[in-house]
Structures are given as C-alpha cells and as structure tokens.
C-alpha cells in the first residue's frame, strides 16, 4: 500500500473511533456512527470507561463543541466562524469523521467555485450521446452526502460568490435538491447535514444573504485564551505532524515552542505579555496554525541540517518569514520588536542574534 | 424524627425549594412556623396582610444610632421564606423568626473586634474599619449556598436543576418531604467533612485571614451560637404546647436542628455566655427591593445571579411540561428584546433556539434546558455567535428589572423619614411625572430646596434634573424638572447606609469619594484635580460645609504635589466660579481663597515652561484653558477685590506680557495672548497691529500665521461683528497692505475666515457695509472714485445696439 502524505481524520483516528463506538451506549441520531455525547468526547478528548484514552483534537472551550454537535443533531446547519488558524477546518473535519465516518465530502470555497460544485454537473460526453440521464449526472459532494445521509463540508463559505452560495438555501431548508433536467429530485436521507467554515476576517468578501444566514447556527472559534493553552496546542500538533512527516528530529523542545507562541501572541495583541510595552502589530494574523508550521519547519531544519535539537537559528527564519508579510511595514514592526523586546529579554540572546543575521542577509 | 416538629432545609431564594416547601407545609399542617431570620423582624409581620407589600422586598435591620450598621434580609416571590410567611398568614398560623437577634449579632461582632487590636482606635475610624471589613467578609461558599455547591459536584451548573432532579429521584410516598430528608442527609455528610477539615487546619485559617480580619474566623463559633439559639427557640415553642412545628431554615443548618434534645447542656452554656453581652437596640423596616439587588450578599447569604429566570420558573409550576413552557416563554421574550434592538429575532429563530437548547440539554445529560443551555442557544442562533447582544438578554431576562413595593404607613428608614420631612417642609411633592421648578436662590426657602436637590444628586437619586438655562439670567436662578420615580426608593435605601439624614449621607458620600481619590493617587495612578473641583462645586451647591472642608484640605495637599500646570489651570476656573456663587449661597470663601492663592501662584510660576515647545493639540488645549482662566481671574477681581483679586489679576497679566514677549510661542497662543492683552488694555492698538503684521508677514511661516490669526480672532465671527475696535484693527491692517502682499496673505485670511459659519461671514460683510467709518475710508479705494461717467456713457449706444437690435421703435 502506498503511504499517503496526510491521512483523513477517520483514518488517522480509526482506533479511537472504534473504541468509542464499542463503549458508546447512548442514543444515536439516525445514520450517525456515534452519539452526540461520544462525538464531543472524540473532539475534546478524555478517558473512556474501559480506560482507553481519547486524545483531544480541539483544545479550548468544551461549551463551543457541545453547541456545534447539538446543532448538527438538529437539522440546522453549522457555521464555524473565526480568524485564520483557529482550527475551524480541523473541527469541521473531525466532526464529519466522528458523525459520518467520512470527512471527504468537501467543497472548497473559492472565488471560482461554481454552482456545479454545490449541486451537480454533467458528464458531457454521456450527455451528448445519451441525453440527460442519471448516468450522465455528476453529483457534487453535497448531493452525495444528501443521498447517503452524511455530513457535507463547505470550506471558506464566504469566498464563494453570493449567487452560488444561495444554491445552498433550498438544500438547507427543503432538504431536497430538484434536478429539473431529469424531472426528479433528490431528498436528503436522515443524517445529512452541513458544516461550513468562514473566515471572520473576510466576512465582507461575499457576505451571506440573510436568508442563508438564518439557516445556520453560528459558533465563533476564538484564538487560544492563554499562553499555556496555545503552547499545548502547538506542541501536540507538532508532535502529531512530526510523526506523520517522519521528521528526523527528537520531540520538540517545549521552551522553544513557548518562545514562538509568546512572540506570536505579543505581536498579535500589540502588547507584551506583562502588559508593560506597547507594540506595533504586523499585517498577518500570526495564528496558532502558523506557529505550528514555524515549529515544524524548524524541526525539519534542525533534523536535516542542524545538530538534531531545536535551536534558535532553526526557528528564527520561520518566524521572520511568518511575521514579515509586507516587506516594508512588517519589517519595521519586526525590527522594533527585536530591539525593544527580544534584545533585553533574559535568555533570548540567541534568538536575537539569529534574527539579526537573517535580516542582515536578506 | 422528632414527633413535635420537622425541619425543612431550604435553598435561600430557590424557586424549586419554595415549591417543595409549600407542598410539604400543606401536607404537614403545622400549628407553628419558625423561619430563619431576625427576631426583630417579627413586629413587621403584621404588614404581610397589606396588599401594598409586594416582593421583592427586604427587611432592613439597622442600629438607629449608627445607620451604617445594618443588615438586609431580602425576599423575592420565589423565596421559600416568603412562601412560608404567606402560608402562615393565609392559614393564620403563628410565625416567628428564630435566628440569633441582629442586635446581639452586631454587639458580638463589635466585642470580637474590640478584643483585637482595633480597640485603641477612636470611634470614627473604628467604624470605618468595620465597614470595609463587612465588604470583605468572605464566608466560604459552602455555608452560604451549600446546595449550589452540591449541585456543582453533581455536575449541575444550575442548582435549580439539581433540586428538580432530586425531587424526581426521591420516590418516597411523600415525595416532597423526601427531598428534605435527602438534603438533610447530604448536609449532614458535608458538615461532618467540614468539621474535620476546620479542626485540623485551624492554624491555616488563622494565618490566611489574619491580615484581612475576616469574620469567618469567629464565624464558626458564630454559627454555633446561632444554631444554639435556634435550637433553644424550637424547644421554647414546643414547651409552649405546640405539637406540629415547621422549622424553615437554610439547608446548612438543618442537620444541627433535627435533634434539639441532645444538646441542651451545650446550648445552655452558650446562651449563658451570650447573655453577658448587651444587644444593640435595633429598628426594622420593610423596604422595597429589586431583582438586581438580589444579587447582593445579604443576611441570607450569597446573592443569586438570575432572579428573572427564577421568577419565571416559580410562576410556571413544577411539571416537565410547565418547565418546557417556561423555556419557550423565555426564548420568545429573548426574541422580542433582540427585535426591539433591531436585531434579528423571528419566530423561526425562536423555534430553532428552543430546539438547540433542548438538544444541548440532552447532550449534557439534563432533562430540561437550563439557563446555560438557553444562553448558548441564543448566542448561536440569534446573535450569530457574537456575545455582545447577550448582555441585553442577561440584563432583562436573567437579572430582570422588577421592583417591589411597600405599603404606605409602614415604618421607614431614618433617611426616608428625613427626606420626606424635608420635602414636606419645603412644600415639594414626591410624585412622578415631570414638573418644572424655578428657584430664586435669594429666597430662603428656594435656597433650601436647591440644597436638597443637589444633595440628592450627590447621592445618585436624580429626583430633580438640573436644567441649563440658555442666556443666563444671573447666578441666583436655577431651573429644575422634578420627577420622582418609585424605584428611587431603593436608591434611598442604599444611601441610608451612608447616614441618617440627606445632608450627612451626602457628606459621607463625598468623603468616601475623596478618600478613594487620595488612595488612588497614592498608588500612582493618574488622578485629575478637576475631579476634586467638580465635587467641590457639587458640595457648594448642596451646602455641605463638612465635605467642603474635606475636599479643600485634600485639594491643598494635592495641588502642592501636582507638577502638571495644565491640571492646575483646569482646577482654578471652577474654584473661582464657586467663589462667585459664594455670596449668593452665603458661604464663607476664605478657605477657597487660600486654595486659589496656592494654585494661582503655582500656575504663574510654571506656565512659562508649560508653554514651551507645544504641539498643535496641546496648544489648542492650553488656549482653551486661557479662555477660561482669564475671565475667572478678571471677574473675581471685581467681586473679591480685597481678598485675592487685584494681586492675581495683575500678575496674570504680567505673566501674559512675559509670554507675549517670547518669540518661540505657538502661533495660536501668541495670537490669543495678544488679544487678551489688547482687551485688557495692556497693549495699545498700534502694538496689536504691529503684532498682526509681524505674524502674517510674508517671511514668517504660513501655518503659524494662520494659527496666530485663529488665536487672535478666537471666539468666532461674532466677535468681529460686535467689536468695532477689533474690526478696525483688522481693517486698518488690511487696507495698509500692498496689493502684492494682500494677494499673498489672502489664503491665510481665507483659511481663518472659512472656519466661521456662512451666516457669520454674511453678517461680517453686512457690518463692514453698514459701518460708516469704515465706509468713509473705503471710499478712497472704491471703484466709484475712479469712475469716469463720460467714458462709460460712450459705451451705451453700442450696448443698446447689441441688446435691443437696430429697431429704434422699441
């Protein structure tokens, strides 16, 4: 078997899902493979009655996940809102994996997403030779989910043009999709529902019409509340990814992760953690997801080119690349931060030097 | 179980517990009811029959000698105690509050504090210390609301949920009374736990609370004393021949009261010790209360956070369907509230929100949605995940806005009495609906009315709204609009903690604010002097000599320490304004004069540095201060010539002259200073014109020039219309400009004049036209003087030809 680069959630957590299924005695909505309670457990993590440990997939407010799961158990669709890198897609993928055992029914929203991606398209060769028939129809992931009673996912809903977005209204309110060409309609099987994610930063790109908005329950996923929580998220994800990518580095040093997260949090908030110094904020979001990728690439650097343990030089280039998105403005922001904060912080001298070197070599 | 009586441990303000209690009282048919509460309140129980007494109300118990020593016992419609009182009154069963008396409790507290180091302090400070302490008292939540605590352990964030669940789970024959047995057993277990931990960790408790002097330390013994008193009361009632006594008390105390025969000896001993203490004389009153204040910690322990929700639960009965109905009703109300605010809240939203809350409840393992589930659903369905609109729902539907009433004629708190007496003697009626009131402060009665209204304003009881009159009619007139609202009573009650009379309460309020100000300024946070002066103004208007003295003392100290001249400049004008009122308000101004002297001198010293290197914004600020400072100093020169006046006004002008001679001054300020000096006669017209020319000369900076002009003309276009002298200075300057220079300066002038409103500009133009003297001078320049009528006439035939054509007949 060819090893895939990235496994789907239902493959990666096969064992956990199976264990949950075994112990889960609560009532399941039709076509759900787990009860809502077990879905929440799967995402939040915990220890099962038989001693099996479920690892947390989302670290944060349990309340939010409960609202999300409860929403999907009614027939309302779920809209996950948040700034980039707040685990919206991750939550959506894992919800679909735990509820339907299938996270693959995905529509990626872009400015070019057409109605066919949400409703159905045609196999034109067949259409020409046979005329309109069920065989010539190419169903969208949403249509498949409706037919099979599974979760459909729409990523970046607000990037989809408004008129295409509104194709969802009938699906969400009537739970049916008419196919006038065949004089036929597909009615959703129980268990069908839809999880959409949207970036609250570009809410304005193609804002949802109020008719569509009314069909969603909204959950806003916040940025991690505390430094420790964020460090926890980053180190978990990094070691998960490290295993999957077979990075030759040892487990990441928590202290380095803490540094990266501290820098990101401070620049994001425009204020040092002790609340004493005001800072300029760069143009990027500096999300948790970006912190994760900085640490992962640092690990890879140190594994392949360094001495095997994560050093300031390994993460510095990642940090600089993430912070400086706008070559003029962000560069000033970063230099100011280096001089006013990093330079004077005890134990951060190595990072300061490494960052200076990178800036000088550019 | 004892055959003569039964103990019902309740949750204070718990609707579920109230419902269970009513049920069990009906079954038990008691012939006497004992309720946890202050025995001093017994005398007020006769008012229960009066329909004017509507909850939420509270029993206020206070020491008439020191009104700040007081305790509230609030009752909501859903309070079990209230329901027990109602039950006794409906069935004519004798009832008695059987807790340790409040008077004794206060005396005990006092004696404990006296026995500690506080004894040596004079009485006044002593009392303050106690007051602070009362706020800080931090009796563990366990004792205050053990049911919430137990519910939390059982995984219920809403204790009412847990109670209902308990009711459902206890399948005894008498279901309701089974609940009370279960509660009692649970509390018994908790108390056993607590006793061991307290005794073993006694030292830790002492060290932890030593710095705070918390009441909890003796409170364990205090609790024991209370329970001994309660047990003795139960015995007394039984000895009087009652055989079916219902005892209603906080759940925590229930296990201690179930067997009164066991601890007779200990109780006697405790009582003997208590008898040696002389209780304070306590007075009691029913006072109206409101839902928001149910959140306060009170005589019945911790407050509750969601009175409105509890009220709804209470009104909706106990069955599953009733409760589901309550959820729907609540959600519909939430939609209504959000709709009123222009947010989305359609019936379909309501339906979805109810469904979501139900599924959430199931997911969290509860049978019925609780407040938490409902709030989550509102946030997700109505508010698109946003939590801001939730505050609205929280305020109206969780806390609520209900206010209780108290019958007329019921005993009043001293402050209420004082207020009513004052209103009566001043012939003012406490009625709602706005009614205007015009006061002439030269009349004794009107002056006292004004004092009363200003004092109430300090206490945050806005009975009268002060009207700013346009076109001031002198300092001896005040316009008010009176509008008494029923909910003000609650504010009066809150203020009654400050003093016995309106005047003393207002003084105390100011004292506290000042103390807080001093504390805050000592802990390095920046405090504005102008706060103090504005309070001083309030006090002056309210005639509170004691408070005035406090503030002035603080002010003298603070003014000496503050290095910021800007702040001093801010502080002076209000003080001077007070001096001006002083004569009307019959106030001795010596103290203020002293403060002003100090401040003024510091301003004159510091102002030169303060005006160096100013940015535009800072210049605007200082210019505004100059505008206030100048009249303040000049007006008082006339009124108080002998005290402060002459000296300060002259040195002010000297200071300005010094500023005027500086070249580095910001344009705006330079212009302003020139103008002030011109108006004051310190600068001649010629000199002012020279300044004007200099400032607007070509070589100087344009921006500075226009700022200078702005400062010089500040006060808007009106000034130019009315001030002929100013107009002629400007006019002369303009006329003497060479044609080239005029062209160059025009943009600057335009820049300044464009800040005037169009009507102002038009009136300036009219003024120029009408002014005879101006016109005369203008005639030298006007086109008229160079008009050659002969040459003009030569054009006419051609024009005629052009316009009319060749036709001669027309």
PDB file of C-alpha atoms in Angstrom, chain A residues 22-252:
ATOM      1  CA  UNK A  22     -17.719  -0.003  21.311  1.00  0.00           C
ATOM      2  CA  UNK A  23     -18.358   1.803  24.583  1.00  0.00           C
ATOM      3  CA  UNK A  24     -20.959   4.273  23.347  1.00  0.00           C
ATOM      4  CA  UNK A  25     -24.351   3.166  24.588  1.00  0.00           C
ATOM      5  CA  UNK A  26     -26.173   6.443  24.268  1.00  0.00           C
ATOM      6  CA  UNK A  27     -28.839   7.069  21.719  1.00  0.00           C
ATOM      7  CA  UNK A  28     -27.562   7.900  18.233  1.00  0.00           C
ATOM      8  CA  UNK A  29     -29.416  10.011  15.709  1.00  0.00           C
ATOM      9  CA  UNK A  30     -30.214   8.001  12.573  1.00  0.00           C
ATOM     10  CA  UNK A  31     -27.167   7.333  10.395  1.00  0.00           C
ATOM     11  CA  UNK A  32     -24.745   8.757  12.981  1.00  0.00           C
ATOM     12  CA  UNK A  33     -21.981   6.326  13.820  1.00  0.00           C
ATOM     13  CA  UNK A  34     -21.587   7.814  17.307  1.00  0.00           C
ATOM     14  CA  UNK A  35     -23.916   9.506  19.794  1.00  0.00           C
ATOM     15  CA  UNK A  36     -23.613  13.290  20.134  1.00  0.00           C
ATOM     16  CA  UNK A  37     -22.009  12.749  23.514  1.00  0.00           C
ATOM     17  CA  UNK A  38     -19.352  10.474  22.051  1.00  0.00           C
ATOM     18  CA  UNK A  39     -18.697  12.910  19.211  1.00  0.00           C
ATOM     19  CA  UNK A  40     -17.990  15.587  21.808  1.00  0.00           C
ATOM     20  CA  UNK A  41     -15.712  13.174  23.653  1.00  0.00           C
ATOM     21  CA  UNK A  42     -13.861  12.397  20.437  1.00  0.00           C
ATOM     22  CA  UNK A  43     -13.107  16.047  19.846  1.00  0.00           C
ATOM     23  CA  UNK A  44     -12.485  17.246  23.397  1.00  0.00           C
ATOM     24  CA  UNK A  45     -10.686  14.085  24.484  1.00  0.00           C
ATOM     25  CA  UNK A  46     -10.959  12.133  27.710  1.00  0.00           C
ATOM     26  CA  UNK A  47     -10.705   8.697  29.232  1.00  0.00           C
ATOM     27  CA  UNK A  48     -13.331   6.093  28.386  1.00  0.00           C
ATOM     28  CA  UNK A  49     -14.906   3.779  30.947  1.00  0.00           C
ATOM     29  CA  UNK A  50     -12.692   0.928  29.755  1.00  0.00           C
ATOM     30  CA  UNK A  51      -9.570   3.002  30.369  1.00  0.00           C
ATOM     31  CA  UNK A  52      -8.931   3.883  26.749  1.00  0.00           C
ATOM     32  CA  UNK A  53      -7.622   7.414  26.313  1.00  0.00           C
ATOM     33  CA  UNK A  54      -9.074   9.626  23.634  1.00  0.00           C
ATOM     34  CA  UNK A  55      -6.663  12.356  22.606  1.00  0.00           C
ATOM     35  CA  UNK A  56      -8.021  15.886  22.378  1.00  0.00           C
ATOM     36  CA  UNK A  57      -8.441  17.148  18.802  1.00  0.00           C
ATOM     37  CA  UNK A  58      -9.599  20.613  19.770  1.00  0.00           C
ATOM     38  CA  UNK A  59      -8.156  22.333  22.799  1.00  0.00           C
ATOM     39  CA  UNK A  60     -10.387  25.078  24.058  1.00  0.00           C
ATOM     40  CA  UNK A  61     -13.878  25.659  25.250  1.00  0.00           C
ATOM     41  CA  UNK A  62     -15.884  22.445  25.540  1.00  0.00           C
ATOM     42  CA  UNK A  63     -19.058  24.523  25.510  1.00  0.00           C
ATOM     43  CA  UNK A  64     -18.445  25.552  21.901  1.00  0.00           C
ATOM     44  CA  UNK A  65     -18.023  21.989  20.729  1.00  0.00           C
ATOM     45  CA  UNK A  66     -21.188  20.987  22.555  1.00  0.00           C
ATOM     46  CA  UNK A  67     -23.106  23.722  20.787  1.00  0.00           C
ATOM     47  CA  UNK A  68     -21.650  22.611  17.455  1.00  0.00           C
ATOM     48  CA  UNK A  69     -22.565  18.952  17.970  1.00  0.00           C
ATOM     49  CA  UNK A  70     -26.011  19.804  19.297  1.00  0.00           C
ATOM     50  CA  UNK A  71     -26.618  21.970  16.252  1.00  0.00           C
ATOM     51  CA  UNK A  72     -25.779  19.118  13.895  1.00  0.00           C
ATOM     52  CA  UNK A  73     -28.107  16.844  15.820  1.00  0.00           C
ATOM     53  CA  UNK A  74     -30.970  19.187  14.991  1.00  0.00           C
ATOM     54  CA  UNK A  75     -31.458  19.717  11.293  1.00  0.00           C
ATOM     55  CA  UNK A  76     -29.806  23.140  11.333  1.00  0.00           C
ATOM     56  CA  UNK A  77     -26.522  23.590   9.528  1.00  0.00           C
ATOM     57  CA  UNK A  78     -23.427  24.704  11.411  1.00  0.00           C
ATOM     58  CA  UNK A  79     -21.297  27.712  10.553  1.00  0.00           C
ATOM     59  CA  UNK A  80     -17.875  27.871  12.172  1.00  0.00           C
ATOM     60  CA  UNK A  81     -16.507  31.385  12.204  1.00  0.00           C
ATOM     61  CA  UNK A  82     -13.072  32.568  13.246  1.00  0.00           C
ATOM     62  CA  UNK A  83      -9.900  34.311  12.194  1.00  0.00           C
ATOM     63  CA  UNK A  84      -7.467  32.186  10.156  1.00  0.00           C
ATOM     64  CA  UNK A  85      -5.777  29.418  12.060  1.00  0.00           C
ATOM     65  CA  UNK A  86      -8.338  28.891  14.789  1.00  0.00           C
ATOM     66  CA  UNK A  87      -8.913  25.225  13.902  1.00  0.00           C
ATOM     67  CA  UNK A  88     -12.168  25.783  12.019  1.00  0.00           C
ATOM     68  CA  UNK A  89     -11.360  23.294   9.287  1.00  0.00           C
ATOM     69  CA  UNK A  90      -9.931  20.877  11.802  1.00  0.00           C
ATOM     70  CA  UNK A  91     -13.073  20.925  13.887  1.00  0.00           C
ATOM     71  CA  UNK A  92     -15.201  20.565  10.790  1.00  0.00           C
ATOM     72  CA  UNK A  93     -13.163  17.610   9.513  1.00  0.00           C
ATOM     73  CA  UNK A  94     -13.250  15.818  12.841  1.00  0.00           C
ATOM     74  CA  UNK A  95     -16.945  16.441  13.311  1.00  0.00           C
ATOM     75  CA  UNK A  96     -17.620  14.866   9.929  1.00  0.00           C
ATOM     76  CA  UNK A  97     -15.288  11.970  10.689  1.00  0.00           C
ATOM     77  CA  UNK A  98     -16.926  11.234  14.034  1.00  0.00           C
ATOM     78  CA  UNK A  99     -20.502  11.682  12.897  1.00  0.00           C
ATOM     79  CA  UNK A 100     -20.472  10.056   9.453  1.00  0.00           C
ATOM     80  CA  UNK A 101     -17.117   8.303   9.455  1.00  0.00           C
ATOM     81  CA  UNK A 102     -16.368  10.252   6.307  1.00  0.00           C
ATOM     82  CA  UNK A 103     -14.763  13.680   6.116  1.00  0.00           C
ATOM     83  CA  UNK A 104     -14.181  13.595   2.382  1.00  0.00           C
ATOM     84  CA  UNK A 105     -17.426  15.142   1.165  1.00  0.00           C
ATOM     85  CA  UNK A 106     -15.839  18.536   0.864  1.00  0.00           C
ATOM     86  CA  UNK A 107     -16.487  21.610  -1.236  1.00  0.00           C
ATOM     87  CA  UNK A 108     -13.588  24.038  -1.138  1.00  0.00           C
ATOM     88  CA  UNK A 109     -14.917  27.550  -1.458  1.00  0.00           C
ATOM     89  CA  UNK A 110     -13.018  29.881  -3.770  1.00  0.00           C
ATOM     90  CA  UNK A 111     -13.909  32.858  -5.864  1.00  0.00           C
ATOM     91  CA  UNK A 112     -14.235  30.412  -8.751  1.00  0.00           C
ATOM     92  CA  UNK A 113     -16.494  27.861  -7.098  1.00  0.00           C
ATOM     93  CA  UNK A 114     -19.387  27.253  -9.460  1.00  0.00           C
ATOM     94  CA  UNK A 115     -22.892  26.048  -8.781  1.00  0.00           C
ATOM     95  CA  UNK A 116     -21.965  22.618 -10.147  1.00  0.00           C
ATOM     96  CA  UNK A 117     -19.678  22.141  -7.160  1.00  0.00           C
ATOM     97  CA  UNK A 118     -22.606  22.528  -4.814  1.00  0.00           C
ATOM     98  CA  UNK A 119     -25.444  20.980  -6.820  1.00  0.00           C
ATOM     99  CA  UNK A 120     -24.451  18.707  -9.700  1.00  0.00           C
ATOM    100  CA  UNK A 121     -22.667  18.787 -13.040  1.00  0.00           C
ATOM    101  CA  UNK A 122     -22.828  16.746 -16.189  1.00  0.00           C
ATOM    102  CA  UNK A 123     -20.576  14.319 -17.891  1.00  0.00           C
ATOM    103  CA  UNK A 124     -20.805  15.980 -21.264  1.00  0.00           C
ATOM    104  CA  UNK A 125     -19.711  13.017 -23.332  1.00  0.00           C
ATOM    105  CA  UNK A 126     -22.546  10.989 -21.899  1.00  0.00           C
ATOM    106  CA  UNK A 127     -24.942  13.899 -22.012  1.00  0.00           C
ATOM    107  CA  UNK A 128     -24.311  14.245 -25.742  1.00  0.00           C
ATOM    108  CA  UNK A 129     -24.506  10.596 -26.533  1.00  0.00           C
ATOM    109  CA  UNK A 130     -27.325   9.537 -24.208  1.00  0.00           C
ATOM    110  CA  UNK A 131     -29.159  12.733 -23.470  1.00  0.00           C
ATOM    111  CA  UNK A 132     -29.964  13.776 -19.899  1.00  0.00           C
ATOM    112  CA  UNK A 133     -29.980  10.704 -17.683  1.00  0.00           C
ATOM    113  CA  UNK A 134     -28.997   9.762 -14.177  1.00  0.00           C
ATOM    114  CA  UNK A 135     -25.847   8.216 -15.608  1.00  0.00           C
ATOM    115  CA  UNK A 136     -24.758  11.467 -17.158  1.00  0.00           C
ATOM    116  CA  UNK A 137     -25.190  13.323 -13.891  1.00  0.00           C
ATOM    117  CA  UNK A 138     -22.061  14.141 -11.881  1.00  0.00           C
ATOM    118  CA  UNK A 139     -23.150  14.637  -8.281  1.00  0.00           C
ATOM    119  CA  UNK A 140     -21.461  17.213  -6.051  1.00  0.00           C
ATOM    120  CA  UNK A 141     -20.131  16.196  -2.622  1.00  0.00           C
ATOM    121  CA  UNK A 142     -23.210  17.844  -1.121  1.00  0.00           C
ATOM    122  CA  UNK A 143     -25.515  15.762  -3.291  1.00  0.00           C
ATOM    123  CA  UNK A 144     -23.664  12.596  -2.343  1.00  0.00           C
ATOM    124  CA  UNK A 145     -23.959  13.491   1.326  1.00  0.00           C
ATOM    125  CA  UNK A 146     -27.691  14.014   0.888  1.00  0.00           C
ATOM    126  CA  UNK A 147     -28.088  10.641  -0.791  1.00  0.00           C
ATOM    127  CA  UNK A 148     -26.030   8.782   1.781  1.00  0.00           C
ATOM    128  CA  UNK A 149     -27.121  10.681   4.909  1.00  0.00           C
ATOM    129  CA  UNK A 150     -23.681  12.021   5.738  1.00  0.00           C
ATOM    130  CA  UNK A 151     -22.030  15.263   6.722  1.00  0.00           C
ATOM    131  CA  UNK A 152     -21.081  17.585   3.887  1.00  0.00           C
ATOM    132  CA  UNK A 153     -18.418  20.208   4.439  1.00  0.00           C
ATOM    133  CA  UNK A 154     -18.069  23.595   2.800  1.00  0.00           C
ATOM    134  CA  UNK A 155     -14.778  25.332   3.441  1.00  0.00           C
ATOM    135  CA  UNK A 156     -14.423  29.112   3.237  1.00  0.00           C
ATOM    136  CA  UNK A 157     -18.081  29.694   2.549  1.00  0.00           C
ATOM    137  CA  UNK A 158     -17.740  33.468   2.267  1.00  0.00           C
ATOM    138  CA  UNK A 159     -15.218  33.199  -0.556  1.00  0.00           C
ATOM    139  CA  UNK A 160     -17.884  31.643  -2.770  1.00  0.00           C
ATOM    140  CA  UNK A 161     -19.774  34.191  -4.927  1.00  0.00           C
ATOM    141  CA  UNK A 162     -23.097  35.157  -3.377  1.00  0.00           C
ATOM    142  CA  UNK A 163     -25.317  33.710  -6.104  1.00  0.00           C
ATOM    143  CA  UNK A 164     -23.575  30.359  -5.807  1.00  0.00           C
ATOM    144  CA  UNK A 165     -23.863  30.441  -2.005  1.00  0.00           C
ATOM    145  CA  UNK A 166     -27.605  30.812  -2.316  1.00  0.00           C
ATOM    146  CA  UNK A 167     -27.801  27.455  -4.066  1.00  0.00           C
ATOM    147  CA  UNK A 168     -27.498  26.078  -0.537  1.00  0.00           C
ATOM    148  CA  UNK A 169     -30.757  27.649   0.620  1.00  0.00           C
ATOM    149  CA  UNK A 170     -33.039  25.030  -0.929  1.00  0.00           C
ATOM    150  CA  UNK A 171     -30.793  22.235   0.237  1.00  0.00           C
ATOM    151  CA  UNK A 172     -30.793  23.523   3.825  1.00  0.00           C
ATOM    152  CA  UNK A 173     -34.438  24.476   4.107  1.00  0.00           C
ATOM    153  CA  UNK A 174     -36.186  21.856   1.950  1.00  0.00           C
ATOM    154  CA  UNK A 175     -33.543  19.171   2.496  1.00  0.00           C
ATOM    155  CA  UNK A 176     -34.042  18.376  -1.151  1.00  0.00           C
ATOM    156  CA  UNK A 177     -32.349  19.182  -4.449  1.00  0.00           C
ATOM    157  CA  UNK A 178     -34.525  19.319  -7.539  1.00  0.00           C
ATOM    158  CA  UNK A 179     -32.995  18.116 -10.822  1.00  0.00           C
ATOM    159  CA  UNK A 180     -35.356  19.651 -13.376  1.00  0.00           C
ATOM    160  CA  UNK A 181     -33.465  18.160 -16.341  1.00  0.00           C
ATOM    161  CA  UNK A 182     -34.446  14.691 -15.210  1.00  0.00           C
ATOM    162  CA  UNK A 183     -37.763  15.787 -13.723  1.00  0.00           C
ATOM    163  CA  UNK A 184     -36.543  14.335 -10.496  1.00  0.00           C
ATOM    164  CA  UNK A 185     -35.439  15.451  -7.090  1.00  0.00           C
ATOM    165  CA  UNK A 186     -33.036  14.061  -4.514  1.00  0.00           C
ATOM    166  CA  UNK A 187     -34.335  14.134  -0.972  1.00  0.00           C
ATOM    167  CA  UNK A 188     -31.785  14.114   1.795  1.00  0.00           C
ATOM    168  CA  UNK A 189     -31.549  10.933   3.826  1.00  0.00           C
ATOM    169  CA  UNK A 190     -31.599  11.297   7.613  1.00  0.00           C
ATOM    170  CA  UNK A 191     -28.154  12.040   8.938  1.00  0.00           C
ATOM    171  CA  UNK A 192     -27.391  14.598   6.278  1.00  0.00           C
ATOM    172  CA  UNK A 193     -26.214  17.955   7.489  1.00  0.00           C
ATOM    173  CA  UNK A 194     -23.699  20.571   6.537  1.00  0.00           C
ATOM    174  CA  UNK A 195     -20.737  22.158   8.281  1.00  0.00           C
ATOM    175  CA  UNK A 196     -19.453  25.360   6.760  1.00  0.00           C
ATOM    176  CA  UNK A 197     -16.433  27.356   7.800  1.00  0.00           C
ATOM    177  CA  UNK A 198     -15.840  31.023   7.148  1.00  0.00           C
ATOM    178  CA  UNK A 199     -13.074  33.409   7.880  1.00  0.00           C
ATOM    179  CA  UNK A 200     -14.339  36.237  10.037  1.00  0.00           C
ATOM    180  CA  UNK A 201     -11.605  38.457   8.631  1.00  0.00           C
ATOM    181  CA  UNK A 202     -13.021  38.390   5.128  1.00  0.00           C
ATOM    182  CA  UNK A 203     -16.629  38.358   6.205  1.00  0.00           C
ATOM    183  CA  UNK A 204     -17.084  41.233   3.828  1.00  0.00           C
ATOM    184  CA  UNK A 205     -15.864  39.368   0.732  1.00  0.00           C
ATOM    185  CA  UNK A 206     -19.195  37.795  -0.063  1.00  0.00           C
ATOM    186  CA  UNK A 207     -21.323  38.172   2.978  1.00  0.00           C
ATOM    187  CA  UNK A 208     -24.017  35.601   3.475  1.00  0.00           C
ATOM    188  CA  UNK A 209     -27.510  36.659   2.481  1.00  0.00           C
ATOM    189  CA  UNK A 210     -29.819  36.869   5.455  1.00  0.00           C
ATOM    190  CA  UNK A 211     -31.889  34.020   4.046  1.00  0.00           C
ATOM    191  CA  UNK A 212     -28.846  31.773   4.147  1.00  0.00           C
ATOM    192  CA  UNK A 213     -27.627  33.111   7.481  1.00  0.00           C
ATOM    193  CA  UNK A 214     -30.909  32.190   9.053  1.00  0.00           C
ATOM    194  CA  UNK A 215     -30.304  28.536   8.185  1.00  0.00           C
ATOM    195  CA  UNK A 216     -27.074  28.324  10.114  1.00  0.00           C
ATOM    196  CA  UNK A 217     -26.318  28.242  13.793  1.00  0.00           C
ATOM    197  CA  UNK A 218     -23.087  30.103  14.271  1.00  0.00           C
ATOM    198  CA  UNK A 219     -20.215  29.189  16.546  1.00  0.00           C
ATOM    199  CA  UNK A 220     -17.261  31.553  16.762  1.00  0.00           C
ATOM    200  CA  UNK A 221     -13.976  29.767  17.450  1.00  0.00           C
ATOM    201  CA  UNK A 222     -11.739  32.140  19.398  1.00  0.00           C
ATOM    202  CA  UNK A 223      -7.964  32.408  19.433  1.00  0.00           C
ATOM    203  CA  UNK A 224      -6.478  30.436  22.310  1.00  0.00           C
ATOM    204  CA  UNK A 225      -7.254  32.135  25.585  1.00  0.00           C
ATOM    205  CA  UNK A 226      -3.933  31.724  27.336  1.00  0.00           C
ATOM    206  CA  UNK A 227      -0.262  31.214  26.593  1.00  0.00           C
ATOM    207  CA  UNK A 228      -0.252  27.757  28.155  1.00  0.00           C
ATOM    208  CA  UNK A 229      -3.244  26.651  26.140  1.00  0.00           C
ATOM    209  CA  UNK A 230      -1.604  27.789  22.927  1.00  0.00           C
ATOM    210  CA  UNK A 231       1.714  26.145  23.801  1.00  0.00           C
ATOM    211  CA  UNK A 232      -0.206  22.956  24.474  1.00  0.00           C
ATOM    212  CA  UNK A 233      -1.941  23.121  21.106  1.00  0.00           C
ATOM    213  CA  UNK A 234       1.284  23.782  19.224  1.00  0.00           C
ATOM    214  CA  UNK A 235       3.273  21.047  20.904  1.00  0.00           C
ATOM    215  CA  UNK A 236       0.541  18.468  20.386  1.00  0.00           C
ATOM    216  CA  UNK A 237       0.069  19.288  16.751  1.00  0.00           C
ATOM    217  CA  UNK A 238       3.790  19.465  16.104  1.00  0.00           C
ATOM    218  CA  UNK A 239       4.471  16.038  17.531  1.00  0.00           C
ATOM    219  CA  UNK A 240       1.483  14.620  15.633  1.00  0.00           C
ATOM    220  CA  UNK A 241       2.743  16.081  12.396  1.00  0.00           C
ATOM    221  CA  UNK A 242       6.320  15.161  13.191  1.00  0.00           C
ATOM    222  CA  UNK A 243       5.261  11.523  13.344  1.00  0.00           C
ATOM    223  CA  UNK A 244       3.283  11.742  10.131  1.00  0.00           C
ATOM    224  CA  UNK A 245       6.056  13.512   8.238  1.00  0.00           C
ATOM    225  CA  UNK A 246       8.719  11.247   9.728  1.00  0.00           C
ATOM    226  CA  UNK A 247      10.850  14.158  10.758  1.00  0.00           C
ATOM    227  CA  UNK A 248      14.254  13.038  11.944  1.00  0.00           C
ATOM    228  CA  UNK A 249      14.154  15.374  14.932  1.00  0.00           C
ATOM    229  CA  UNK A 250      13.581  14.500  18.554  1.00  0.00           C
ATOM    230  CA  UNK A 251      10.416  15.687  20.255  1.00  0.00           C
ATOM    231  CA  UNK A 252      10.223  19.448  20.127  1.00  0.00           C
TER     232      UNK A 252
END
